[in-house]
mmCIF file of C-alpha atoms in Angstrom:
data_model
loop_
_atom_site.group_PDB
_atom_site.id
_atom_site.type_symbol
_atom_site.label_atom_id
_atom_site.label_comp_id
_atom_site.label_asym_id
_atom_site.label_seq_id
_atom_site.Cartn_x
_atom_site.Cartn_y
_atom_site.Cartn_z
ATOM 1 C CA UNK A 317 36.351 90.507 -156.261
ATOM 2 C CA UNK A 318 39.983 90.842 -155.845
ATOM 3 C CA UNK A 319 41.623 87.335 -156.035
ATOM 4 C CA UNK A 320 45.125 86.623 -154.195
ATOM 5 C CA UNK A 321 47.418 83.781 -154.650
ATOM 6 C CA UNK A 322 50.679 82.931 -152.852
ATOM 7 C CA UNK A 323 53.249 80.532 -153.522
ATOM 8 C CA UNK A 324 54.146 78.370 -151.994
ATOM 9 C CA UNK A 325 51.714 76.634 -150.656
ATOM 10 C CA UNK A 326 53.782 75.209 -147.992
ATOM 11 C CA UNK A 327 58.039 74.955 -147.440
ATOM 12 C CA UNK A 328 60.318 73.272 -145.274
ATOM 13 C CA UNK A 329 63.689 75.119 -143.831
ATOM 14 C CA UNK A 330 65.435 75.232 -140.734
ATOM 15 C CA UNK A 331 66.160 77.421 -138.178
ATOM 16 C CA UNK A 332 68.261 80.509 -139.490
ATOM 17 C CA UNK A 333 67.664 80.115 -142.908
ATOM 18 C CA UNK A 334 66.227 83.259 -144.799
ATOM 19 C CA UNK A 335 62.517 82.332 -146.240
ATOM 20 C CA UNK A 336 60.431 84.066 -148.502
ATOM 21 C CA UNK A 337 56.976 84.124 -149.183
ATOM 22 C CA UNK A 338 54.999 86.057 -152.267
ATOM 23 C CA UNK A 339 51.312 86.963 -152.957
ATOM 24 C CA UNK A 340 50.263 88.298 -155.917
ATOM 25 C CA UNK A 341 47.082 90.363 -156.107
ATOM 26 C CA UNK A 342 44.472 89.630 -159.310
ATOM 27 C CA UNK A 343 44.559 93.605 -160.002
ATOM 28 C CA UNK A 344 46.742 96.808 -158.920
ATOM 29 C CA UNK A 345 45.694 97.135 -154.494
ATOM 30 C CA UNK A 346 48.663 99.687 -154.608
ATOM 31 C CA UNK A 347 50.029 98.764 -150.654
ATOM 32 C CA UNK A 348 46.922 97.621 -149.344
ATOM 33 C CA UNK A 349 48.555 94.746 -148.256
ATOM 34 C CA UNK A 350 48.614 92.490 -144.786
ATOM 35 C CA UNK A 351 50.687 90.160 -143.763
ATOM 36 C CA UNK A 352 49.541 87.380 -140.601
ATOM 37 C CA UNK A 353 50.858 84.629 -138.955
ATOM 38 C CA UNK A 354 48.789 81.728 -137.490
ATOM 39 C CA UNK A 355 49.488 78.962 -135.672
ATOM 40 C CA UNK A 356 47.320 75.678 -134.712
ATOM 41 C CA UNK A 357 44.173 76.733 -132.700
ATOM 42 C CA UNK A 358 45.087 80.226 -132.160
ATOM 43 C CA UNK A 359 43.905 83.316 -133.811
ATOM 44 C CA UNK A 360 45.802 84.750 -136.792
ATOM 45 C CA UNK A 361 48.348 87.400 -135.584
ATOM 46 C CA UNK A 362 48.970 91.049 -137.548
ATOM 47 C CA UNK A 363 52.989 91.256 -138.331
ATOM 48 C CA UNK A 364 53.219 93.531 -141.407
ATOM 49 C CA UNK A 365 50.230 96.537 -142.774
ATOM 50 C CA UNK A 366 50.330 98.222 -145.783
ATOM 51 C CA UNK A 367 52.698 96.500 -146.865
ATOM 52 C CA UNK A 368 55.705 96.729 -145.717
ATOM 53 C CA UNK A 369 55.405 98.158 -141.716
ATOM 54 C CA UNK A 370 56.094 96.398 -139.227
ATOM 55 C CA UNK A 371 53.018 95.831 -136.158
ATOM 56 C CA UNK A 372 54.048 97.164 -133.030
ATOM 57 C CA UNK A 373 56.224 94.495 -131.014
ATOM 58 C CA UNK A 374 56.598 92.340 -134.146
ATOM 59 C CA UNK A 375 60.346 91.187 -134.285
ATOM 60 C CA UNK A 376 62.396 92.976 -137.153
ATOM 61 C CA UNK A 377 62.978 89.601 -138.760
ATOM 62 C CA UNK A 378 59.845 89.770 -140.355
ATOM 63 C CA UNK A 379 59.652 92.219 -143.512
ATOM 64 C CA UNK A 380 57.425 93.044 -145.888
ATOM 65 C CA UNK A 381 57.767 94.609 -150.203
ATOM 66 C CA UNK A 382 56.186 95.231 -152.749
ATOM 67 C CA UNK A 383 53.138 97.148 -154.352
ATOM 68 C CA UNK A 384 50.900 97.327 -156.986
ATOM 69 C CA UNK A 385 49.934 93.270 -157.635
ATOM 70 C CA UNK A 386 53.275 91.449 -156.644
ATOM 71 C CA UNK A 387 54.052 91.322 -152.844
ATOM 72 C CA UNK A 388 56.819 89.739 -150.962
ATOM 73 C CA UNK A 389 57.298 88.603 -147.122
ATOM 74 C CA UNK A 390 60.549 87.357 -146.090
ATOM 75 C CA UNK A 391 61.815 86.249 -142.516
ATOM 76 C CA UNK A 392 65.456 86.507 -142.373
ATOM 77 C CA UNK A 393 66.656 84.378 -139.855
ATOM 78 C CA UNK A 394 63.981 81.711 -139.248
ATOM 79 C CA UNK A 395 63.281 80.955 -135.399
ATOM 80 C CA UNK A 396 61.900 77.765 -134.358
ATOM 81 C CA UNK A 397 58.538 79.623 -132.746
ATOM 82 C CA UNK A 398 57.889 81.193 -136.839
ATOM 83 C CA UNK A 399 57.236 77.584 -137.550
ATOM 84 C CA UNK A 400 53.480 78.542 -138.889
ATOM 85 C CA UNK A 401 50.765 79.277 -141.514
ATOM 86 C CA UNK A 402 51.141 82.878 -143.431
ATOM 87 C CA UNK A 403 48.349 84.527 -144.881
ATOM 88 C CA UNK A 404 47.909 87.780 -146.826
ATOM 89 C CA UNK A 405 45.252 89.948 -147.311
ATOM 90 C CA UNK A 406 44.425 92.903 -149.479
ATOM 91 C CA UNK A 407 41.947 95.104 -148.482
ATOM 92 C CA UNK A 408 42.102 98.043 -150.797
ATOM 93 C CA UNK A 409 38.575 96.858 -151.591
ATOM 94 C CA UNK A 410 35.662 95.242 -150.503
ATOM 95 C CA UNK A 411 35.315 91.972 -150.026
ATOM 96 C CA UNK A 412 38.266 92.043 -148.158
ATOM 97 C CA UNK A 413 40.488 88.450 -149.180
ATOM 98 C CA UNK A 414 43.069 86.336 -147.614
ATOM 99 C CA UNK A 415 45.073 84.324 -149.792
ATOM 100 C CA UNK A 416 45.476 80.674 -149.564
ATOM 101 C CA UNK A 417 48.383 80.602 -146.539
ATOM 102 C CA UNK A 418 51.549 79.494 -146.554
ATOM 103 C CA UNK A 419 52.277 76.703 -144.372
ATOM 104 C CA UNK A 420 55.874 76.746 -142.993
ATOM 105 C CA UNK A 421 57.307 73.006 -141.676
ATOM 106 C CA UNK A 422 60.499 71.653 -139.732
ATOM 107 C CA UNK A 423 62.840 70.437 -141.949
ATOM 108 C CA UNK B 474 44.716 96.144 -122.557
ATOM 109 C CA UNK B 475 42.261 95.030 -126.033
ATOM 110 C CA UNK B 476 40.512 92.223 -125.208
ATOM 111 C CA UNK B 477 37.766 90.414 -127.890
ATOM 112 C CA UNK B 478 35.614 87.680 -126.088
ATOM 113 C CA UNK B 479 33.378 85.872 -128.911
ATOM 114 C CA UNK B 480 30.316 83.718 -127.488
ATOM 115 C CA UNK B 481 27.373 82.130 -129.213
ATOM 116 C CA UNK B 482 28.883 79.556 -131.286
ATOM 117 C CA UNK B 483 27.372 75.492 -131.101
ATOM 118 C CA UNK B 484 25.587 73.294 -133.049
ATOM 119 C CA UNK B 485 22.605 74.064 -135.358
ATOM 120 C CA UNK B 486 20.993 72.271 -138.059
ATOM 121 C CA UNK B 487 21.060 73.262 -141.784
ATOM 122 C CA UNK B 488 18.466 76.245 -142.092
ATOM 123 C CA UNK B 489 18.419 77.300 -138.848
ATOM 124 C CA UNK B 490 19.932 80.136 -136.709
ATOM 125 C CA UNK B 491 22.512 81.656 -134.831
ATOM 126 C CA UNK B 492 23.898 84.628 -133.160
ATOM 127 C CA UNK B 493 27.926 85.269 -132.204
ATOM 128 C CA UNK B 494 28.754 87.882 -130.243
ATOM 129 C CA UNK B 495 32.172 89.811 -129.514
ATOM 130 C CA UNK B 496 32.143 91.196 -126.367
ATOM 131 C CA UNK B 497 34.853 93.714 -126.387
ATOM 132 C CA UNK B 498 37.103 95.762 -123.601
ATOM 133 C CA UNK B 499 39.978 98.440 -123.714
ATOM 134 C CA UNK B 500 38.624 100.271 -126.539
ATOM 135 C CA UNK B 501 34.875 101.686 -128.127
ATOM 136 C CA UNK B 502 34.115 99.378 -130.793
ATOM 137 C CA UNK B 503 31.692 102.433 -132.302
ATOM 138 C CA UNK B 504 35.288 104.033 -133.090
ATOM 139 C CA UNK B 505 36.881 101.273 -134.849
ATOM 140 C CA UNK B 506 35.992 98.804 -138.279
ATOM 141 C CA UNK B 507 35.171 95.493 -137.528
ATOM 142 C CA UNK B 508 34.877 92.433 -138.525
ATOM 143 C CA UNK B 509 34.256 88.613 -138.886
ATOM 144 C CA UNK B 510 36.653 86.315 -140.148
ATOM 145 C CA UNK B 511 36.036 82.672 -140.369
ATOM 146 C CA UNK B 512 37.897 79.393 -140.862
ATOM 147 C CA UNK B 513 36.223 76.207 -141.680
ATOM 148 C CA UNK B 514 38.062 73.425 -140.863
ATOM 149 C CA UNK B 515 41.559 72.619 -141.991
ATOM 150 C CA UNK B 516 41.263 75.764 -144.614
ATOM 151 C CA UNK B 517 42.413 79.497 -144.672
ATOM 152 C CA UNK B 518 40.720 82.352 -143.602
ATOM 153 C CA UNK B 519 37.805 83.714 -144.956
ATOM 154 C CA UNK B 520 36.702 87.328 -144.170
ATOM 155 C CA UNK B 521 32.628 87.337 -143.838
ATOM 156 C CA UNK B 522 31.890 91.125 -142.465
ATOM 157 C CA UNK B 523 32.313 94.412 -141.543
ATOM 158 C CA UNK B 524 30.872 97.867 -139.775
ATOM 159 C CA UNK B 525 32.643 100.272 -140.145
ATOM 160 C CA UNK B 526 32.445 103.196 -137.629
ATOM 161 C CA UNK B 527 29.710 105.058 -139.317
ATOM 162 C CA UNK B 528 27.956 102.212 -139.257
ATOM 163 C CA UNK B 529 28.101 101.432 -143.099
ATOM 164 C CA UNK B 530 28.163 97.422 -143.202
ATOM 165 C CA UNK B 531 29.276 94.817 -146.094
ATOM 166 C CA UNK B 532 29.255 91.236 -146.003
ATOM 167 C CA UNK B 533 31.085 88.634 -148.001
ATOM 168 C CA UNK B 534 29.674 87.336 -151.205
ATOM 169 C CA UNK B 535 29.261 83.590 -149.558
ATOM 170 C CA UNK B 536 26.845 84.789 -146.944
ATOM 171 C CA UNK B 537 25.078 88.094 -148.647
ATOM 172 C CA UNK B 538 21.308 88.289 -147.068
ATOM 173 C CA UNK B 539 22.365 85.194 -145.468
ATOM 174 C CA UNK B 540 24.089 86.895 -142.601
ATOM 175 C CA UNK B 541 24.318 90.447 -140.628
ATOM 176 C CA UNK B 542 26.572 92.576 -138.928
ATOM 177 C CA UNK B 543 25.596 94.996 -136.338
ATOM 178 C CA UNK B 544 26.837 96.608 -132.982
ATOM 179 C CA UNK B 545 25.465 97.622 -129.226
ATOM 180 C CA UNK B 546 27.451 100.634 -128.448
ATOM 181 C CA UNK B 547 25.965 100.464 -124.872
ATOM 182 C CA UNK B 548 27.471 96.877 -124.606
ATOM 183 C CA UNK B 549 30.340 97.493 -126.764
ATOM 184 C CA UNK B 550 29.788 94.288 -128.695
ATOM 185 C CA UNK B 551 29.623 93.247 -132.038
ATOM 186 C CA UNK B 552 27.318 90.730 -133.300
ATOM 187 C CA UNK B 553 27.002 88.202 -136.401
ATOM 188 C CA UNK B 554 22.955 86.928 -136.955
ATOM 189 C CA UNK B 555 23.690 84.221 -138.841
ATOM 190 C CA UNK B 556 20.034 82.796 -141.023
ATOM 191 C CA UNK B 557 19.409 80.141 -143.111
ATOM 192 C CA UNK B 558 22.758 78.589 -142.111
ATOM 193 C CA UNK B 559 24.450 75.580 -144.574
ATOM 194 C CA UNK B 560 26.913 72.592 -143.576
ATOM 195 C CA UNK B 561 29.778 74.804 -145.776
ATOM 196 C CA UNK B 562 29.335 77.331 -142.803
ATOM 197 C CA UNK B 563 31.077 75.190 -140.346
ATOM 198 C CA UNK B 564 33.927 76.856 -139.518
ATOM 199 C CA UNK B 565 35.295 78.744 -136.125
ATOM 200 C CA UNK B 566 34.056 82.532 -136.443
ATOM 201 C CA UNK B 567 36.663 84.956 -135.008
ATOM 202 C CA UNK B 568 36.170 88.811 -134.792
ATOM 203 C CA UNK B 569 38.692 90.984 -135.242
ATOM 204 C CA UNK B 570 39.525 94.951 -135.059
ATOM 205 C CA UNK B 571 40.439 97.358 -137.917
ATOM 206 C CA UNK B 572 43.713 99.391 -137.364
ATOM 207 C CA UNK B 573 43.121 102.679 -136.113
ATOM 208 C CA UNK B 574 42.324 104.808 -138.829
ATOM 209 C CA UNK B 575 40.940 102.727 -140.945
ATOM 210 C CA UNK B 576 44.342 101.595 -142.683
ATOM 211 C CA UNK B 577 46.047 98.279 -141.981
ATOM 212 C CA UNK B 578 45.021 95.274 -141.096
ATOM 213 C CA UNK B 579 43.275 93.427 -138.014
ATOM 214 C CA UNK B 580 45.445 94.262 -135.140
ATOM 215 C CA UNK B 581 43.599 92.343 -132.213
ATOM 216 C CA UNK B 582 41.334 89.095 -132.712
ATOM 217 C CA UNK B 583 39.205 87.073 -130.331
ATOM 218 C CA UNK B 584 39.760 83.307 -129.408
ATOM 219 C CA UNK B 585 37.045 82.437 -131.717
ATOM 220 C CA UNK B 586 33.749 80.234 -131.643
ATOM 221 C CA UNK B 587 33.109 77.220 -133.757
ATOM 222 C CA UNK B 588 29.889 77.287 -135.391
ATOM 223 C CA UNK B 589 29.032 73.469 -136.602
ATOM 224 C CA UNK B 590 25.911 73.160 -139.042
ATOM 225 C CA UNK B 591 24.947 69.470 -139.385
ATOM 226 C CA UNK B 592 21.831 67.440 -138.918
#
């Protein structure tokens, strides 16, 4: 099974500063890469496929890099409502995996 | 408009049974992959299943001929039977549809059911 890891676990920043999440994949998943957002009690919420496009009516703050094993999501200008877990998810094979979230706080 | 409505969930003791359902409107499920995704809780997510529109299924490692996927095209729902369940399957079971085309990710998920196993 295909492992994925992100880092960090969790940050802190404030609204308008530029954050940046990464996921690394445990082999090559070329851009069979996801990107979600959840927040508390609500269902997780598709912002960037394969990689790097952007989900219909997902703000263009959120973008997405990378291929291969190393992945990057970055929000440029944080808004108070991006306050939220982020997972990732390959599936370039089956079982499909999520990595471990990202948990974005207030500072 | 894509609506998922999952049902089914409650509270069951180790060993026993259950079976979610995903009621779904605004598209044929029969054209699309889905799947299950759960979240015990406090943790991430956890994919547990898929059909895809052939009808070719795979499920997780964690629940292998433990739990199965399967479809009604005549209701358009999805289902999870869920045997032989264990207190580490407590968790709130969403379903959730494949991108059109089979590339991308999960582009419309239900509200989700919580499934508790205790005694």
């Amino acid at each position: 099974d295909i492992q994925m890891t992100q880092s960090p676990s969790s940050l802190s920043a404030s609204v308008g500063d530029r954050v940046t999440i990464t996921c690394q994949a445990s082999q090559d998943i070329s851009n069979f890469l996801n990107w979600y957002q959840q927040k508390p009690g609500k269902a997780p919420k598709l912002l960037i496929y394969d990689a790097s496009n952007l989900e219909t009516g997902v703000p263009s703050r959120f973008s997405g890099s990378g291929s291969g094993t190393a992945f990057t999501f970055t929000i440029s200008k944080l808004q108070s409502e991006d306050f939220a877990t982020y997972y990732c998810q390959q599936y370039d094979s089956l079982p499909f995996t999520f990595g471990p979230g990202t948990k974005v706080h207030i500072k | 408009e894509v609506q998922l409505v999952e049902s089914g969930g409650g509270l069951v003791q180790p060993g026993g049974s259950l079976r979610l359902a995903c009621a779904a409107s605004g598209f044929t499920v029969s054209r699309y992959y889905m799947n299950w995704v759960r979240q015990a809780p406090a943790k991430g997510l956890e994919w547990v299943s898929i059909i895809y529109s052939g009808g070719y299924t795979y499920d997780g490692d964690s629940v292998k001929g433990r739990f199965s996927i399967s479809r009604d095209n005549s209701k358009n729902t999805l289902y999870l039977q869920m045997n032989s369940l264990r207190v580490e399957d407590t968790a709130v079971y969403y379903c959730a549809r494949g991108r059109s085309g089979g590339s991308g990710g999960f582009d419309f998920w239900g509200q989700g059911t919580l499934v508790t196993v205790s005694s």
